[in-house]
Amino acid sequence: MGNFTTKNSRHALAEIEPTSNRRRTSSSTKHMYNSCTMCLCSFGIQEERIPLECINSKCARLYCSQCVKFVQMHNGNTKRFRCMYCLLEYPLHKVPEESQTLIKQLWNSMSIKYGIRYTRHLLTKQLTENNMIDLWCDIECRRRHLMNLISTLERFSRWTQIHQIMNDTHIMAEKLLDIATRMKENPTENMYTCQNEYKGVISMSDQNNNQDNNEIGSCYIRTCEHLLGDISDAEFYRAFTNTHAKMIEWNSALASSDQFQPQVTDLFAAIETDLEEQWVNHRHGIVRAKIGIIGYTCVGKSTLLNRLLGIEDLANEISSPVRSIKSTYYQLQFDRKEPLKSPNNRLKTTAVTLVDIQGHDKDVPTVDNQITPGNYLDEIRKADCDIYVLVFDEKLRYEQHGWITYIEETLKRQCVLVRSKIDIDFLAKYRERSGLFYGSSTPAQQNYYTSTILEQLRFDNEMESHRIYLTAADFMPASSDAETLLKTQSFDMKILIDELGHLACDARNRRIHTLAVRAIARVINVCFRRGYVLNVFNYKIGAGLAAIVPFGDQLPRYLARDHIRQAFGITKDFRQYLVKFRLSIDDGCLQTSTLENCVTATMMKTRGKNGSLGAAVGGAFMAGAPFSDDIIRVAAPTAVALTGSARIALTASTAVVGVVISAVVCAWSAVNSGKHIFSYVNRLCDDLILVSNPLVTALIDINSRKYDQAS
């Protein structure tokens, strides 16, 4: 992913890419989100990734079922669930509810995404020997996809636990191999048997009375989605082992003890250690630059990817399937064995992963600015690549220009343009100019016309804003002419590889940066924002009693804020740690004043006058805001010196001063103070994530310079 852009919104901070992550189900409905508000993981159809919606109709924030279950376990029978964003406190034993709208959308989009409609057609029609090959290709393609997911996850097996899903996937792949083998050996005899067996392997019985479960391909979809989710998690575990270990440790402490364990200093120390290890030799290839291949269906994406991998034979098990129809249903990842080299410094190498992204059907238009399931922009975003290679075999369409704009301006990634199948145009122009077939002409004639034809091809495909690389990566040339041409002419393939090598190094650094900020955001959301930092009930009582004195309820709030900062470990030493990096926040604003002296921010959140007024006095003392601030400044030094019950006693003691006010006003002040405390926790967490962005940038720069000097 690209550079983290700070926005003045909690969701923007937590989601890393708020604009692309947010969508509307229709023009008249509320916002929906593609990933969990808490752990930032994408939603899915697997049990632990089901989206649950906040019961506050104005909120619409979504949590995954796994996070909600963990909160329930942490809360026990006494504490209530509280939404992290709208701060609604739920009734006891009440939690967010399943978002049936999004679940249905997920199933519908996946049926399209995984090409189930074509498979259903093959499984419900009467097959003949002539079209048996189509069914065989479908089975073999899906088997190869499963094997790719298995190998991708197995790369992380040292860092993540292999679940039962891996065994189930191996069994499914073996069954598909057996069916495909029998079909090839005796297609006539095994035709109908294999058809029924294939349907049974990729589908599942309706165990829960759920119509979706009984659909053709439902088992295959569930398996693939589960593996894709595990692969995404495993990348975080493997790249940030120390940070992940801290999160596990703190989660265990939060679940078994009332004492708040997480410390910001420990979190930042863990992420600093993890970042240093990214440049250690034996871990240098853990985080790889990801290069995604996108474009319309059947334009040569998989073929180009196989050439970039250095594959010479499509029968190779590690190659991406190539067919005359859609052959990729989700992101297939392939690690390139040889790292890419920078053309400016051949000693500077970068390990890369190539991602084969499913193609987009030309008859399904992309809807601008609506990142919905099934929309190709959504597939581009979810592929989470650092560089995108847009492959096309004809003039770029208006829709494709929209993809380029989305990649470069919204996702902030690089987009490289590749014109594929250029051998077809080359041979047509060669015959037009020379009157000869390329294979029957002499080497002298070939050399004479080649440079002129290439010049014209470049002119025909020229774009002012981008260079277009001409390629012909076909493994099975369509004619003897093409076969002869491709033996001597690689067009721009070598130049393309050099360009990708040039971009890959910076792309890897950006990826490390984004993963690190995402890791920090996840830990802060899961452990700090969600944890119960202090006993809010005591401060609510203190605020209610103190409300009988004008501005008195501000003192409990001040004490609570100080308690939260101490619990988080935001000490003088932590502030000095930040100061030494001379951090600057150019886009975004701090929500609290806690860190304003540690970093340079171009903006600070405007503090309204209402924020400094006591609840008891309301709007009648609008002009008295400075007076209430003075009260807090005078009382604070003494209050901060006290701890525990002494603070609550000090708060309660203010009740003997002043006049008696309505009990209703005191109760309202208590409730409002409780909301203020939870709001402060959220705002402080926002600031910590905001500050982590330039901090990670500084740490990456330090480690990059050390690595460059060492090499």
XYZ file of C-alpha atoms in Angstrom:
711
model
C 0.000 0.000 0.000
C 1.046 3.546 -0.480
C 1.927 6.256 1.983
C -0.398 6.644 4.947
C -2.424 9.834 4.633
C -3.656 11.313 7.879
C -7.190 12.600 7.997
C -9.171 14.326 10.702
C -11.358 11.322 11.429
C -11.028 8.296 13.637
C -12.068 5.963 10.859
C -9.502 7.489 8.514
C -6.768 6.848 11.050
C -7.848 3.303 11.742
C -8.609 2.206 8.214
C -5.434 3.626 6.629
C -7.335 4.111 3.366
C -10.669 5.594 4.394
C -11.809 6.923 1.035
C -11.449 3.675 -0.822
C -12.683 1.586 2.074
C -15.947 3.443 2.523
C -18.912 2.860 0.274
C -22.649 3.310 0.115
C -25.063 0.502 -0.530
C -27.233 2.950 -2.465
C -27.697 6.689 -2.807
C -30.197 6.711 0.052
C -28.442 4.454 2.554
C -25.776 5.032 5.163
C -22.073 4.374 4.801
C -20.858 0.793 4.890
C -17.277 -0.358 5.391
C -15.241 -3.198 3.944
C -13.121 -3.917 7.006
C -13.512 -4.246 10.751
C -13.419 -0.992 12.693
C -11.378 -2.683 15.409
C -8.796 -5.078 13.920
C -8.827 -3.587 10.367
C -9.221 -7.040 8.765
C -11.435 -7.332 5.693
C -14.877 -8.849 6.089
C -15.678 -12.208 4.593
C -18.123 -15.077 4.592
C -16.056 -17.227 6.975
C -17.399 -17.441 10.511
C -14.812 -15.188 12.180
C -15.058 -12.490 9.477
C -18.854 -12.011 9.372
C -19.655 -8.251 9.584
C -21.653 -7.094 12.624
C -23.243 -3.643 12.597
C -23.509 -1.132 15.442
C -27.099 -0.964 16.678
C -26.929 2.840 16.532
C -28.609 3.560 13.184
C -26.602 6.779 12.778
C -23.240 5.060 13.301
C -23.088 2.131 10.807
C -19.613 1.093 11.983
C -18.980 -2.590 11.440
C -17.067 -5.096 13.550
C -16.016 -8.608 12.604
C -17.562 -11.414 14.626
C -14.143 -12.429 15.946
C -13.529 -9.042 17.598
C -17.024 -8.928 19.087
C -16.556 -12.399 20.590
C -13.261 -11.323 22.131
C -14.870 -8.223 23.653
C -17.669 -10.387 25.065
C -15.100 -12.682 26.626
C -13.242 -9.680 28.062
C -16.412 -8.020 29.368
C -17.731 -11.089 31.112
C -21.164 -10.699 32.679
C -20.618 -7.247 34.172
C -19.306 -4.867 31.509
C -21.270 -3.680 28.533
C -20.208 -3.437 24.916
C -19.424 0.131 23.829
C -19.018 1.225 20.221
C -15.544 2.632 19.661
C -16.816 5.500 17.528
C -20.332 6.598 18.426
C -19.570 5.671 22.101
C -23.010 4.100 22.507
C -23.136 1.877 25.570
C -25.166 -1.206 24.717
C -27.724 -2.852 27.009
C -26.197 -5.657 29.040
C -25.502 -8.793 26.946
C -26.317 -6.875 23.762
C -23.731 -6.695 20.919
C -23.629 -5.477 17.295
C -25.913 -7.399 14.975
C -25.136 -9.220 11.751
C -25.278 -6.940 8.711
C -27.469 -9.039 6.440
C -27.218 -6.472 3.652
C -23.433 -6.692 3.486
C -23.404 -10.481 3.917
C -25.736 -10.842 0.948
C -23.592 -8.444 -1.085
C -20.482 -10.441 -0.222
C -22.045 -13.687 -1.437
C -23.367 -12.132 -4.640
C -20.046 -10.496 -5.493
C -18.088 -13.677 -4.782
C -20.321 -15.730 -7.040
C -19.365 -13.330 -9.841
C -15.741 -13.000 -8.766
C -15.110 -16.759 -8.678
C -16.700 -17.413 -12.060
C -19.357 -19.684 -10.584
C -21.844 -18.855 -13.329
C -19.629 -20.504 -15.970
C -18.934 -23.520 -13.737
C -22.670 -23.897 -13.048
C -23.240 -23.885 -16.801
C -20.710 -26.709 -17.266
C -22.227 -28.747 -14.431
C -25.848 -28.439 -15.521
C -25.475 -28.983 -19.275
C -25.306 -32.295 -21.119
C -21.656 -32.775 -21.960
C -20.211 -34.216 -25.141
C -16.705 -35.319 -25.981
C -16.190 -32.029 -27.802
C -16.856 -29.802 -24.785
C -15.426 -32.123 -22.112
C -12.180 -30.179 -22.445
C -13.941 -27.078 -21.082
C -14.902 -28.899 -17.897
C -11.412 -30.386 -17.567
C -9.848 -26.918 -17.933
C -12.192 -25.511 -15.276
C -11.276 -28.280 -12.824
C -7.544 -27.981 -13.491
C -7.652 -24.193 -13.211
C -9.346 -24.304 -9.803
C -6.935 -26.992 -8.610
C -3.959 -24.847 -9.594
C -5.510 -21.917 -7.748
C -5.861 -23.970 -4.574
C -2.254 -25.131 -4.834
C -1.130 -21.516 -5.183
C -2.997 -20.520 -2.019
C -1.523 -23.482 -0.154
C 2.044 -22.672 -1.203
C 1.543 -18.990 -0.381
C 0.347 -19.745 3.139
C 2.999 -22.407 3.688
C 5.664 -19.753 3.206
C 4.456 -18.334 6.520
C 4.191 -21.701 8.269
C 7.105 -20.883 10.571
C 5.295 -17.777 11.779
C 1.663 -18.848 11.849
C -0.271 -21.873 12.957
C -1.545 -24.086 10.146
C -5.231 -24.658 10.771
C -7.540 -27.474 9.710
C -8.391 -25.438 6.619
C -4.980 -26.348 5.155
C -5.705 -30.073 5.425
C -9.166 -29.567 3.951
C -7.671 -27.619 1.045
C -5.123 -30.354 0.338
C -7.924 -32.916 0.284
C -10.015 -30.781 -2.093
C -7.041 -30.272 -4.433
C -6.272 -34.010 -4.450
C -9.896 -34.836 -5.295
C -9.848 -32.344 -8.174
C -6.587 -33.847 -9.451
C -8.124 -37.326 -9.337
C -11.210 -36.176 -11.260
C -9.126 -34.354 -13.877
C -6.832 -37.378 -14.337
C -9.723 -39.805 -14.861
C -11.385 -37.434 -17.305
C -8.229 -37.204 -19.381
C -7.659 -40.974 -19.368
C -11.165 -41.950 -20.468
C -13.437 -38.952 -21.117
C -16.353 -40.946 -22.538
C -16.636 -43.457 -19.698
C -16.080 -40.973 -16.852
C -17.992 -38.032 -18.288
C -21.107 -37.936 -16.109
C -19.496 -39.435 -13.009
C -16.788 -36.779 -12.986
C -19.328 -34.043 -13.568
C -21.281 -35.045 -10.443
C -18.134 -35.587 -8.384
C -16.810 -32.149 -9.319
C -20.062 -30.542 -8.213
C -19.908 -32.381 -4.892
C -16.294 -31.423 -4.193
C -16.716 -27.671 -4.686
C -20.176 -27.386 -3.104
C -21.460 -28.115 0.375
C -24.676 -29.485 1.802
C -27.162 -27.171 3.460
C -26.354 -27.876 7.106
C -27.686 -24.624 8.550
C -30.707 -24.132 6.339
C -28.783 -21.374 4.595
C -29.555 -21.026 0.911
C -26.061 -19.672 0.189
C -24.473 -22.853 1.575
C -26.236 -24.993 -1.004
C -25.031 -23.054 -4.030
C -22.678 -24.654 -6.545
C -19.126 -23.681 -5.653
C -19.979 -22.483 -2.132
C -17.431 -24.803 -0.480
C -14.725 -23.711 -2.923
C -15.479 -20.027 -2.250
C -15.417 -20.486 1.522
C -12.114 -22.358 1.358
C -10.426 -19.756 -0.845
C -11.701 -16.838 1.220
C -10.520 -18.477 4.428
C -7.046 -19.016 2.975
C -6.859 -15.482 1.601
C -7.713 -14.115 5.048
C -5.062 -16.308 6.689
C -2.458 -15.160 4.148
C -3.234 -11.507 4.876
C -2.922 -12.070 8.630
C 0.239 -14.111 8.207
C 1.991 -11.264 6.417
C 1.429 -9.095 9.497
C 2.560 -11.844 11.896
C 5.698 -12.606 9.916
C 6.780 -9.048 9.211
C 6.108 -7.732 12.722
C 6.782 -10.644 15.038
C 7.672 -8.494 18.064
C 4.628 -6.262 17.659
C 2.365 -9.255 17.210
C 3.822 -10.901 20.311
C 3.058 -7.743 22.326
C -0.528 -7.724 21.079
C -1.010 -11.361 22.096
C 0.563 -10.705 25.505
C -1.632 -7.667 26.168
C -4.776 -9.391 24.936
C -4.153 -12.202 27.397
C -3.581 -9.694 30.205
C -6.737 -7.729 29.350
C -8.771 -10.931 29.337
C -7.437 -12.235 32.669
C -6.776 -9.125 34.750
C -8.409 -5.802 35.539
C -5.023 -4.084 35.501
C -4.251 -2.233 32.270
C -0.983 -3.638 30.851
C -0.362 -2.040 27.401
C 2.285 0.701 27.267
C 2.870 2.992 24.301
C 6.625 2.944 24.885
C 6.695 -0.850 24.599
C 4.603 -0.762 21.421
C 6.868 1.745 19.690
C 9.977 -0.138 20.860
C 8.566 -3.349 19.357
C 7.788 -1.683 16.023
C 11.259 -0.096 15.960
C 12.847 -3.530 16.450
C 10.667 -5.039 13.734
C 11.607 -2.274 11.322
C 15.322 -2.758 11.992
C 14.960 -6.451 11.191
C 13.507 -5.707 7.743
C 17.030 -4.892 6.560
C 18.778 -7.845 8.214
C 20.045 -10.273 5.569
C 18.088 -13.338 6.663
C 14.848 -11.323 6.853
C 15.357 -8.939 3.965
C 12.908 -10.835 1.755
C 10.070 -11.077 4.270
C 8.332 -7.917 3.133
C 8.436 -7.923 -0.655
C 7.335 -5.265 -3.075
C 4.044 -6.424 -4.601
C 3.486 -5.915 -8.323
C -0.089 -6.490 -9.454
C -1.121 -7.277 -13.044
C -4.525 -5.840 -14.016
C -6.570 -5.407 -17.180
C -9.467 -6.818 -19.137
C -10.026 -10.572 -19.329
C -7.885 -12.407 -21.907
C -5.476 -9.587 -22.738
C -2.378 -11.547 -21.693
C -2.035 -10.695 -17.989
C -1.179 -14.211 -16.809
C 1.128 -14.733 -19.773
C 3.082 -11.579 -18.968
C 3.250 -12.543 -15.289
C 4.692 -15.954 -16.178
C 7.355 -14.303 -18.328
C 8.244 -11.922 -15.496
C 8.587 -14.970 -13.238
C 11.052 -16.475 -15.728
C 8.816 -19.469 -16.469
C 9.486 -21.189 -19.812
C 6.826 -23.924 -19.713
C 3.162 -23.434 -18.781
C 3.015 -27.035 -17.554
C 5.069 -25.854 -14.593
C 2.964 -26.209 -11.433
C 4.023 -22.793 -10.143
C 2.877 -20.955 -13.267
C -0.339 -18.963 -13.392
C -3.045 -20.727 -15.471
C -3.442 -19.371 -19.001
C -6.680 -19.885 -20.937
C -8.636 -18.316 -23.757
C -11.355 -17.407 -21.237
C -11.182 -16.020 -17.707
C -8.719 -18.114 -15.727
C -8.068 -16.082 -12.573
C -10.772 -15.688 -9.914
C -8.843 -13.942 -7.142
C -5.354 -12.667 -6.401
C -2.735 -15.346 -7.077
C 0.656 -14.534 -5.555
C 3.969 -15.728 -6.971
C 7.368 -14.934 -5.477
C 9.952 -14.150 -8.133
C 13.032 -16.245 -7.406
C 15.455 -13.664 -8.734
C 15.203 -10.225 -7.099
C 14.762 -7.232 -9.366
C 17.865 -5.088 -9.856
C 17.995 -1.327 -10.024
C 19.229 -0.223 -13.473
C 21.249 2.545 -11.790
C 22.959 0.208 -9.315
C 22.982 -3.508 -10.120
C 24.094 -4.292 -6.555
C 20.835 -2.839 -5.275
C 18.223 -5.603 -5.425
C 14.629 -5.953 -4.245
C 12.647 -9.128 -3.644
C 9.226 -8.923 -5.282
C 5.940 -10.808 -5.357
C 3.908 -10.786 -8.568
C 0.138 -10.820 -8.146
C -2.172 -12.094 -10.864
C -5.389 -10.113 -10.341
C -8.585 -11.373 -11.929
C -9.462 -9.678 -15.194
C -12.387 -7.348 -15.734
C -15.068 -8.215 -18.268
C -15.421 -5.536 -20.920
C -19.216 -5.741 -20.854
C -19.355 -4.907 -17.111
C -18.629 -1.185 -16.734
C -16.733 0.194 -13.757
C -18.890 2.688 -11.847
C -16.780 5.737 -11.013
C -16.320 6.591 -7.338
C -18.452 3.692 -6.081
C -16.110 1.118 -4.600
C -18.640 -1.690 -4.223
C -18.205 -5.474 -4.262
C -17.853 -6.677 -7.842
C -16.555 -3.300 -8.984
C -13.085 -3.627 -10.524
C -11.764 -0.687 -8.532
C -12.604 -2.681 -5.413
C -10.597 -5.643 -6.726
C -7.653 -3.341 -7.456
C -7.796 -1.954 -3.921
C -8.116 -5.333 -2.230
C -5.123 -6.688 -4.167
C -3.071 -4.300 -2.011
C -0.147 -3.954 -4.432
C 2.573 -1.307 -4.495
C 2.936 -1.197 -8.275
C 0.187 -1.974 -10.785
C 0.914 -3.084 -14.346
C -2.053 -2.331 -16.583
C -2.021 -4.727 -19.550
C -4.083 -3.974 -22.683
C -4.147 -5.300 -26.249
C -5.880 -2.406 -27.978
C -6.259 1.320 -27.490
C -6.877 2.306 -23.876
C -10.536 2.867 -23.145
C -11.990 5.718 -21.125
C -12.769 3.248 -18.323
C -9.107 2.229 -18.109
C -8.029 5.853 -17.803
C -10.270 5.907 -14.719
C -8.350 2.935 -13.299
C -5.060 4.776 -13.791
C -6.417 7.863 -12.045
C -7.738 5.768 -9.151
C -4.410 3.958 -8.694
C -2.247 7.064 -8.841
C -4.419 9.694 -7.180
C -6.518 7.703 -4.695
C -4.285 4.763 -3.812
C -1.069 6.774 -4.364
C 0.646 3.878 -6.174
C 2.654 3.552 -9.357
C 0.911 2.442 -12.541
C 2.951 0.990 -15.438
C 1.278 0.577 -18.851
C 2.021 -2.458 -21.032
C 0.663 -3.013 -24.546
C 0.512 -6.792 -25.020
C 0.272 -8.997 -28.143
C 2.277 -6.438 -30.062
C 3.588 -9.225 -32.332
C 0.207 -9.312 -34.067
C 0.394 -5.630 -35.027
C 4.092 -5.937 -35.877
C 3.536 -8.818 -38.317
C 0.581 -7.051 -39.939
C 2.662 -3.911 -40.499
C 5.615 -5.984 -41.721
C 3.503 -7.656 -44.405
C 2.018 -4.270 -45.299
C 5.417 -2.619 -45.761
C 7.461 -5.460 -47.264
C 4.825 -7.571 -48.970
C 6.470 -10.594 -47.339
C 5.847 -12.947 -44.453
C 8.350 -12.343 -41.688
C 9.510 -15.978 -41.602
C 10.184 -16.102 -45.358
C 12.179 -12.843 -45.505
C 15.948 -12.551 -45.170
C 17.716 -11.268 -42.028
C 18.695 -8.151 -43.956
C 15.064 -7.456 -44.879
C 13.978 -8.063 -41.304
C 16.531 -5.609 -39.949
C 15.618 -3.037 -42.602
C 11.934 -2.865 -41.668
C 12.024 -3.623 -37.933
C 13.216 -0.261 -36.581
C 10.704 1.689 -38.700
C 7.816 -0.548 -37.654
C 8.749 -0.320 -33.964
C 8.897 3.461 -34.272
C 5.393 3.529 -35.739
C 4.059 1.137 -33.072
C 5.435 3.399 -30.349
C 3.868 6.417 -32.009
C 0.504 4.640 -32.307
C 0.558 3.778 -28.582
C 2.062 7.018 -27.307
C 0.646 8.757 -24.214
C 1.836 12.128 -22.963
C 1.592 11.202 -19.288
C 2.976 7.653 -19.399
C 5.462 5.560 -21.279
C 3.903 2.452 -22.800
C 5.973 -0.727 -22.904
C 5.430 -2.998 -25.915
C 5.479 -6.743 -25.204
C 4.716 -10.061 -26.865
C 5.020 -12.716 -24.184
C 3.056 -15.524 -25.805
C 4.087 -19.090 -24.909
C 2.171 -20.544 -27.874
C 2.607 -18.260 -30.915
C -0.390 -18.208 -33.226
C 1.655 -18.737 -36.387
C 5.087 -19.790 -37.623
C 5.715 -16.142 -38.444
C 5.088 -15.164 -34.817
C 7.255 -18.033 -33.584
C 10.159 -16.853 -35.741
C 9.682 -13.245 -34.651
C 9.604 -14.018 -30.932
C 12.834 -16.006 -31.113
C 14.759 -12.844 -31.947
C 12.544 -9.972 -30.766
C 11.621 -9.416 -27.104
C 10.376 -5.843 -27.747
C 10.405 -3.877 -24.431
C 10.510 -6.807 -22.010
C 14.037 -6.101 -20.736
C 13.313 -2.384 -20.422
C 10.093 -3.181 -18.551
C 11.960 -5.397 -16.074
C 14.505 -2.605 -15.521
C 11.711 -0.100 -14.882
C 10.083 -2.424 -12.370
C 13.482 -2.894 -10.711
C 13.843 0.878 -10.499
C 10.421 1.278 -8.863
C 10.582 -1.796 -6.627
C 13.019 -0.507 -4.015
C 10.982 2.577 -3.131
C 7.812 0.489 -3.388
C 9.150 -1.956 -0.800
C 9.926 0.897 1.595
C 6.425 2.286 1.121
C 4.974 -1.146 1.762
C 6.977 -1.556 4.970
C 5.783 1.905 6.001
C 2.129 1.133 5.405
C 2.264 -2.287 7.041
C 3.994 -0.778 10.077
C 1.406 1.985 10.499
C -1.344 -0.567 9.980
C 0.245 -2.809 12.627
C 0.394 0.083 15.102
C -3.216 1.029 14.350
C -4.336 -2.561 14.853
C -2.586 -2.895 18.223
C -3.856 0.484 19.419
C -7.417 -0.332 18.368
C -7.382 -3.831 19.812
C -5.439 -3.216 23.035
C -5.563 0.512 23.885
C -8.794 1.826 22.435
C -10.743 -1.271 23.422
C -9.186 -1.800 26.838
C -10.738 -0.516 30.044
C -8.101 1.965 31.169
C -9.738 3.132 34.381
C -12.857 2.782 36.499
C -15.076 5.303 34.761
C -17.860 4.818 37.309
C -15.878 6.533 40.086
C -15.165 9.574 37.917
C -18.807 9.780 36.839
C -19.863 9.910 40.499
C -17.247 12.549 41.197
C -18.406 14.643 38.250
C -22.029 14.383 39.339
C -21.214 15.582 42.849
C -18.813 18.264 41.642
C -21.428 19.696 39.287
C -22.984 21.626 42.193
C -20.055 24.039 41.815
C -19.861 25.935 38.512
C -17.158 24.336 36.366
C -16.496 21.804 39.119
C -17.173 18.837 36.862
C -14.109 19.813 34.831
C -11.806 18.623 37.598
C -12.806 14.932 37.451
C -12.415 15.079 33.698
C -8.930 16.510 34.060
C -7.986 13.851 36.583
C -9.371 11.107 34.320
C -7.401 12.396 31.338
C -4.216 12.433 33.395
C -4.961 8.908 34.646
C -5.417 7.703 31.061
C -2.121 9.242 29.955
C -0.316 7.575 32.849
C -1.973 4.229 32.128
C -0.929 4.452 28.471
C 2.650 5.230 29.513
C 2.744 8.686 27.936
C 5.482 9.949 30.216
C 8.237 12.515 29.988
C 10.591 9.845 28.644
C 8.125 8.934 25.902
C 7.755 12.562 24.869
C 11.548 12.967 24.742
C 11.718 9.836 22.582
C 9.406 11.486 20.047
C 11.165 14.857 20.200
C 14.520 13.425 19.102
C 13.037 12.442 15.715
C 11.798 16.013 15.005
C 8.529 14.701 13.644
C 6.215 16.816 11.506
C 2.553 16.213 10.677
C 1.706 17.943 7.429
C -1.736 16.543 6.733
C -4.077 16.057 9.655
C -4.542 17.525 13.082
C -3.989 16.403 16.635
C -7.159 15.749 18.595
C -5.632 16.435 22.024
C -2.854 18.603 23.411
C -0.961 15.616 24.856
C 1.598 15.360 22.051
C 1.520 18.878 20.646
C 4.942 19.745 22.119
C 6.496 16.534 20.768
C 5.738 17.041 17.091
C 5.273 19.912 14.681
C 1.734 19.958 13.321
C 0.467 22.350 10.678
C -2.998 22.197 12.210
C -4.485 21.728 15.645
C -8.079 20.830 16.269
C -10.165 23.910 17.037
C -11.298 23.771 20.619
C -14.789 25.154 20.907
C -15.792 27.180 23.906
C -18.383 24.594 24.881
C -15.603 22.087 25.444
C -14.279 24.031 28.446
C -17.594 24.750 30.166
C -19.048 22.783 33.071
C -22.171 20.831 32.354
C -24.004 22.465 35.224
C -23.856 25.974 33.844
C -24.744 25.254 30.218
C -24.903 28.192 27.830
C -25.563 30.816 30.476
C -21.848 31.238 31.154
C -20.488 31.157 27.607
C -18.294 34.139 28.345
C -16.918 32.404 31.423
C -14.838 29.800 29.563
C -11.484 31.358 30.533
C -12.651 31.334 34.159
C -13.291 27.566 34.052
C -9.875 27.034 32.504
C -8.317 28.998 35.331
C -10.042 26.764 37.870
C -8.527 23.675 36.267
C -5.058 25.220 35.963
C -5.071 26.137 39.645
C -6.499 22.820 40.832
C -4.526 20.579 38.493
C -1.051 20.654 40.124
C -2.481 19.575 43.461
C -4.853 17.040 41.908
C -2.191 15.374 39.788
C -0.052 14.826 42.866
C -2.824 12.676 44.333
C -3.555 9.129 43.238
C -6.307 6.529 43.416
C -8.962 7.068 46.061
C -7.450 10.421 47.052
C -8.380 11.828 43.637
C -11.945 10.626 43.935
C -12.123 11.994 47.483
C -10.883 15.369 46.243
C -13.513 15.362 43.539
C -16.286 14.432 45.955
C -15.181 17.042 48.484
C -16.130 19.820 46.101
C -19.751 18.891 46.814
C -19.691 20.775 50.136
C -18.954 24.050 48.386
C -21.520 26.195 46.583
C -25.245 25.949 46.187
C -27.453 22.920 45.749
C -28.444 22.312 42.139
C -30.998 20.025 40.653
C -30.273 16.296 41.007
C -31.154 15.948 37.325
C -28.332 18.318 36.358
C -25.856 16.351 38.498
C -26.926 13.080 36.913
C -26.605 14.568 33.448
C -23.117 15.814 34.304
C -22.102 12.339 35.468
C -23.272 10.717 32.241
C -21.696 13.434 30.112
C -18.368 13.101 31.919
C -18.363 9.372 31.262
C -18.819 10.022 27.544
C -16.066 12.638 27.684
C -13.637 10.122 29.191
C -14.340 7.488 26.545
C -14.109 10.173 23.876
C -10.717 11.229 25.223
C -9.438 7.652 24.994
C -10.483 7.574 21.341
C -8.967 10.957 20.546
C -5.700 10.075 22.259
C -5.544 6.811 20.299
C -6.108 8.820 17.111
C -3.151 11.031 17.987
C -0.876 8.069 18.649
C -1.714 6.577 15.235
C -1.284 9.984 13.627
C 2.165 10.451 15.157
C 3.203 6.908 14.206
C 3.056 7.871 10.509
C 6.043 10.292 10.492
C 7.813 8.210 13.146
C 7.756 5.103 10.940
C 8.963 7.226 8.017
C 11.942 8.420 10.089
C 12.812 4.890 11.234
C 12.660 3.537 7.680
C 14.920 6.342 6.434
C 17.474 5.555 9.154
C 17.515 1.834 8.370
C 17.557 2.394 4.596
C 20.635 4.612 4.841
C 22.410 2.036 7.016
C 21.618 -0.701 4.487
C 22.751 1.395 1.511
C 26.024 2.210 3.237
C 26.606 -1.438 4.148
C 25.966 -2.624 0.601
